[in-house]
C-alpha cells in the first residue's frame, strides 16, 4: 500500500487530467489508488481545491465516485458524496449539495461512523443557510453538537460554533453570531489551530461590519493578517489584504481602497492566488463604475471574467460580464454592451439566480432607450417590471415604470407617463429609496410640463431637488458624489429654466449644480485644521463615521438585492431603516457643527450658499461672471457687491463650435517650429477670429455691465477650457481692461478666499529635460525672486520634499511636465524627480500656500464630469489647502513660459496681487509673442486678491 505522501501526489495528478477517459484510464492503471485510504486522500485534496480551483476539485470528486463504485465500499461512497456536495456548494448549487450530504448521512449512520456523520451535518449547514432553511440548519447543528460533545471533540465543536454563528448572522442575529465566533476563536487559539483562527477572525470582522462597528472590523481583519503572517500562511495573508481593501471600499474610502487593492493584487499575483486576484479585479471594476471611470472598469472586469472562467466560478463570471457590459455602454459601445448583457444573463440563468436576469433586462432597456431603440427597450422594461412587481424589490419595479414613463414621453403620451410616475411614487413610499424617488419626481415634472401644467411641474422639480440635496449631504466621498450627480443635472437645468424671472433663485440653483463636491471637501478640510476651526474634533469625526456607515449600508443593500434569499427582504428593509436613521443623525451632527463652529457654519453649508457671503468675498471693484447652460441655452449671472443680473446669451451651439475651432488652431503648434514659422500670421489671424466669436457670444452681451477692474469667471461645461482673458475684438483683449481669474464655483471662490495663507517661505521644484531645457533657468529666476526659497532640481525635486516643505511654504512653484488623463482624470499626474505625483497623492497633501504654480504642459486641464465637477490637478491642490493655483490650459512653449514666469514673479515682487501680476505679465509677453498660444495659456484659479503684501 502506498504511503500518504504518494497518495496525495497521485491525487493531485488526477486533478490535473481534464479528459474524463484519460482520467479513468489513469485510475484504472494505478493499483495504489484502489484502496479506501486513497479515496480519503482524494477527498482531502478535493476539499482544499474547492477554494482555489473548482474545476480540479470537481475532477477529484468524480474520481472518488468512480473508485467508490470500483471498490463497492459504502465508506468510500460516503466520502465521494461529501466531496461532490462540497463542489456543488462552492458552485452555488445548494439543493444538489444537500442531496449529496443527505445520501452520505444515510451511509455514515448505517456504518456507525457517528463523528463523520457529525462532520457532514456541520459541513452542510452553509448550503442550508443559503437556501434559507434555517430551522433545519439549527436542528442539524444541534444534532452535530450532541455528537461532538459525546466524543469530547473540542476542535469540531469550535468549528461548529463558527457554522452556527453563520446561521445567526444570516438571520441578522449579529450579537449572537459574534458571541459564537468569539468563543470559537478563543478555543481554536488554545489548540493552536492556525487556519481556523484566521477564518473565524474574518467572520468576526464581517459581523462587526453588520453591527456598524467599522473600527472593530478593521481590527479583526488586521489581527487575522498578523496571525496568518506569524503562522506562515501567505495565501490567507493575501485574503486578509483583500478583505481590508474591501472594507475601505465598503465605507466609501475610495482612494485608500485603490491603494490597498493594488497591494493585495500584487500579493495575490506573487502567490498565484487566482481566486482573490479575480475578486480584487471584480470589486475594483465595480468601484470604478461608481467613479464613472468606464475604461478602467472595463479592463478590470475583463480580467476578472477571464480568471473566474478559468476557475469555473459561474456566478462571479456572470457578474464580471455584467460589469463589463455596463462599462461598454458608458463608453458608447452599444452593440458590444448588449452582447455582453446577453452573455451575463445566460450565465445567471445557468446559476439559477432569479434577480440578475431581470436586472439585466432593465439595464439593456436603459441602453436601448439611450440608443433611441424604443420598441425593444419597452419590451425589456415590461419584462423586468413583471418580475420585480412580484418581488420585494419595489425600487427596481419603480425604475422599470420610470423608464416606461420616459418612453411614453418620447412617444408624445404625457398622460400615460404621468400615470406611470404616480405608480412608481406609490411603490417608493413603501421602500423609501431616495435616489429613485428623485428620478421619479423629475420625470413627473417632465410629464406635467409636457401637459402644460407649469406650476405643478415646478413643484415636482422642487420635490426632486429636495431629495437630491438630502442624498448629496449623506454621501461619503467626493467621487461617489460625482458619480451620483452624473445623471442628475437635468433637475437643476429644469429649475434654472423655470426660474429665469428670479435671478437670485436661479443663481442659487446654478451654484448648487456646480463643483459642490469640491466645496464640501474644502469645507471639511478647513474644519480639520486646528488653526482655523473651533469645532470639537469629536463632532467632525462623528460626521465622517456616519457618512461611512451610510456608504456601507448602500453597498450592502445593493449586494443583497442581487442575491436575495428567503430572508433578504426583511434584511434589506432593516438596512434601509438603518440608513434613514443614520441620515437623521448625520443631519443633526452637521447642524451641531454649524452651531458650534463659526467657520464650519459659514463654509460647510455649501449646498445653500449665502449670496451675501459670496458678495463679501468680492472686492468693491470686482464682478463675478457665472456661466451656465440649461436645455441648450447659455446664461450669465453678473454678480457684484450691489447687484445680480441673469442674462440669457442664446444658443450654446455656436460658442461650442467656435471653441472647437480655437482648440484646433492651438493644436497646430504641436506640428513643430518649421510649420509655425511658415504659417505664423495665418495662425494668429484664425485664432483671433475664433476668440472674437467667443467674445461676441460670452462677453459682448454683458459688456456694458462690467464696471470696475477685476473679474472672477466661473465657467460651465466646455467653457472651463476657454481662455476668457484672451477674448476680445481687434487688438484689445479682456485682460487689457480687467484682472481676470477663475473659480469652479462662486462658493469655492469664497472658500478659497477664507483660507489662511502659510507663513513666508517658498518651495521651488524643477525637473528640466531635453524637451524643456529652459526649466533650469526659470526656477533659478523664481528662486531669486521669492523669499526664503528652497530650490530642488532634478532627482532632488521629490514628492517627499513637497510633503515636508509644502505645508510651511507660502509659495510653491513646480516646473515640470504634467500628464492629464482624459480617460481617467483621477490618475492625472505631474512628474517629479522620483516618481509621478497623481491627483490621489495631492489629496493626501497638507498645504497652506497663497499660490501654487504648475509651470508645465496641460497642468490646468480638467475633465468636466457630473455636477459640473472638475477632475484634475488644480482640484487636488485646492483641496490640499492652496488658496490659488496657476496652471496651464494647453501644452506650453518652454522658452516663452520661462520668460512669462520671470515677468509674473517680478510683478509680485513689486507689490501686485496675483491677478494683477498675471495680467501685467501677459501684456508684457504679448509684445514679444503676439499669438495667444504663447502669452495666454495660464489661468489663475481660486483666491486672486489679497491685502497682505506678498514679498
mmCIF file with all atom_site columns, C-alpha atoms in Angstrom, residues 523-544 588-604:
data_model
loop_
_atom_site.group_PDB
_atom_site.id
_atom_site.type_symbol
_atom_site.label_atom_id
_atom_site.label_alt_id
_atom_site.label_comp_id
_atom_site.label_asym_id
_atom_site.label_entity_id
_atom_site.label_seq_id
_atom_site.pdbx_PDB_ins_code
_atom_site.Cartn_x
_atom_site.Cartn_y
_atom_site.Cartn_z
_atom_site.occupancy
_atom_site.B_iso_or_equiv
_atom_site.pdbx_formal_charge
_atom_site.auth_seq_id
_atom_site.auth_comp_id
_atom_site.auth_asym_id
_atom_site.auth_atom_id
_atom_site.pdbx_PDB_model_num
ATOM 1  C CA . UNK A 1 523 ? -15.124 72.901 3.922  1.00 0.00 ? 523 UNK A CA 1
ATOM 2  C CA . UNK A 1 524 ? -14.356 69.620 5.654  1.00 0.00 ? 524 UNK A CA 1
ATOM 3  C CA . UNK A 1 525 ? -10.631 70.170 5.203  1.00 0.00 ? 525 UNK A CA 1
ATOM 4  C CA . UNK A 1 526 ? -10.979 73.617 6.774  1.00 0.00 ? 526 UNK A CA 1
ATOM 5  C CA . UNK A 1 527 ? -12.901 72.012 9.615  1.00 0.00 ? 527 UNK A CA 1
ATOM 6  C CA . UNK A 1 528 ? -9.957  69.650 10.074 1.00 0.00 ? 528 UNK A CA 1
ATOM 7  C CA . UNK A 1 529 ? -7.400  72.392 10.514 1.00 0.00 ? 529 UNK A CA 1
ATOM 8  C CA . UNK A 1 530 ? -6.921  73.309 14.188 1.00 0.00 ? 530 UNK A CA 1
ATOM 9  C CA . UNK A 1 531 ? -5.722  76.816 13.331 1.00 0.00 ? 531 UNK A CA 1
ATOM 10 C CA . UNK A 1 532 ? -8.973  77.722 11.649 1.00 0.00 ? 532 UNK A CA 1
ATOM 11 C CA . UNK A 1 533 ? -11.525 75.615 13.468 1.00 0.00 ? 533 UNK A CA 1
ATOM 12 C CA . UNK A 1 534 ? -13.160 75.812 16.854 1.00 0.00 ? 534 UNK A CA 1
ATOM 13 C CA . UNK A 1 535 ? -15.380 72.775 16.285 1.00 0.00 ? 535 UNK A CA 1
ATOM 14 C CA . UNK A 1 536 ? -14.994 69.855 18.672 1.00 0.00 ? 536 UNK A CA 1
ATOM 15 C CA . UNK A 1 537 ? -12.941 67.180 16.933 1.00 0.00 ? 537 UNK A CA 1
ATOM 16 C CA . UNK A 1 538 ? -15.422 64.540 18.077 1.00 0.00 ? 538 UNK A CA 1
ATOM 17 C CA . UNK A 1 539 ? -18.200 66.157 16.012 1.00 0.00 ? 539 UNK A CA 1
ATOM 18 C CA . UNK A 1 540 ? -16.146 66.128 12.812 1.00 0.00 ? 540 UNK A CA 1
ATOM 19 C CA . UNK A 1 541 ? -15.148 62.502 13.483 1.00 0.00 ? 541 UNK A CA 1
ATOM 20 C CA . UNK A 1 542 ? -18.779 61.577 14.138 1.00 0.00 ? 542 UNK A CA 1
ATOM 21 C CA . UNK A 1 543 ? -19.896 63.183 10.860 1.00 0.00 ? 543 UNK A CA 1
ATOM 22 C CA . UNK A 1 544 ? -17.273 61.208 8.964  1.00 0.00 ? 544 UNK A CA 1
ATOM 23 C CA . UNK A 1 588 ? -28.223 66.643 13.406 1.00 0.00 ? 588 UNK A CA 1
ATOM 24 C CA . UNK A 1 589 ? -24.440 66.339 13.691 1.00 0.00 ? 589 UNK A CA 1
ATOM 25 C CA . UNK A 1 590 ? -23.859 68.736 10.799 1.00 0.00 ? 590 UNK A CA 1
ATOM 26 C CA . UNK A 1 591 ? -26.331 71.161 12.338 1.00 0.00 ? 591 UNK A CA 1
ATOM 27 C CA . UNK A 1 592 ? -24.441 70.982 15.633 1.00 0.00 ? 592 UNK A CA 1
ATOM 28 C CA . UNK A 1 593 ? -21.172 71.599 13.788 1.00 0.00 ? 593 UNK A CA 1
ATOM 29 C CA . UNK A 1 594 ? -22.648 74.662 12.153 1.00 0.00 ? 594 UNK A CA 1
ATOM 30 C CA . UNK A 1 595 ? -23.853 75.928 15.512 1.00 0.00 ? 595 UNK A CA 1
ATOM 31 C CA . UNK A 1 596 ? -20.573 75.380 17.383 1.00 0.00 ? 596 UNK A CA 1
ATOM 32 C CA . UNK A 1 597 ? -18.032 76.394 14.746 1.00 0.00 ? 597 UNK A CA 1
ATOM 33 C CA . UNK A 1 598 ? -18.289 79.797 13.096 1.00 0.00 ? 598 UNK A CA 1
ATOM 34 C CA . UNK A 1 599 ? -16.004 78.838 10.199 1.00 0.00 ? 599 UNK A CA 1
ATOM 35 C CA . UNK A 1 600 ? -17.632 75.481 9.656  1.00 0.00 ? 600 UNK A CA 1
ATOM 36 C CA . UNK A 1 601 ? -21.076 77.009 9.922  1.00 0.00 ? 601 UNK A CA 1
ATOM 37 C CA . UNK A 1 602 ? -20.266 79.512 7.211  1.00 0.00 ? 602 UNK A CA 1
ATOM 38 C CA . UNK A 1 603 ? -18.448 77.078 4.961  1.00 0.00 ? 603 UNK A CA 1
ATOM 39 C CA . UNK A 1 604 ? -19.964 73.647 5.354  1.00 0.00 ? 604 UNK A CA 1
#
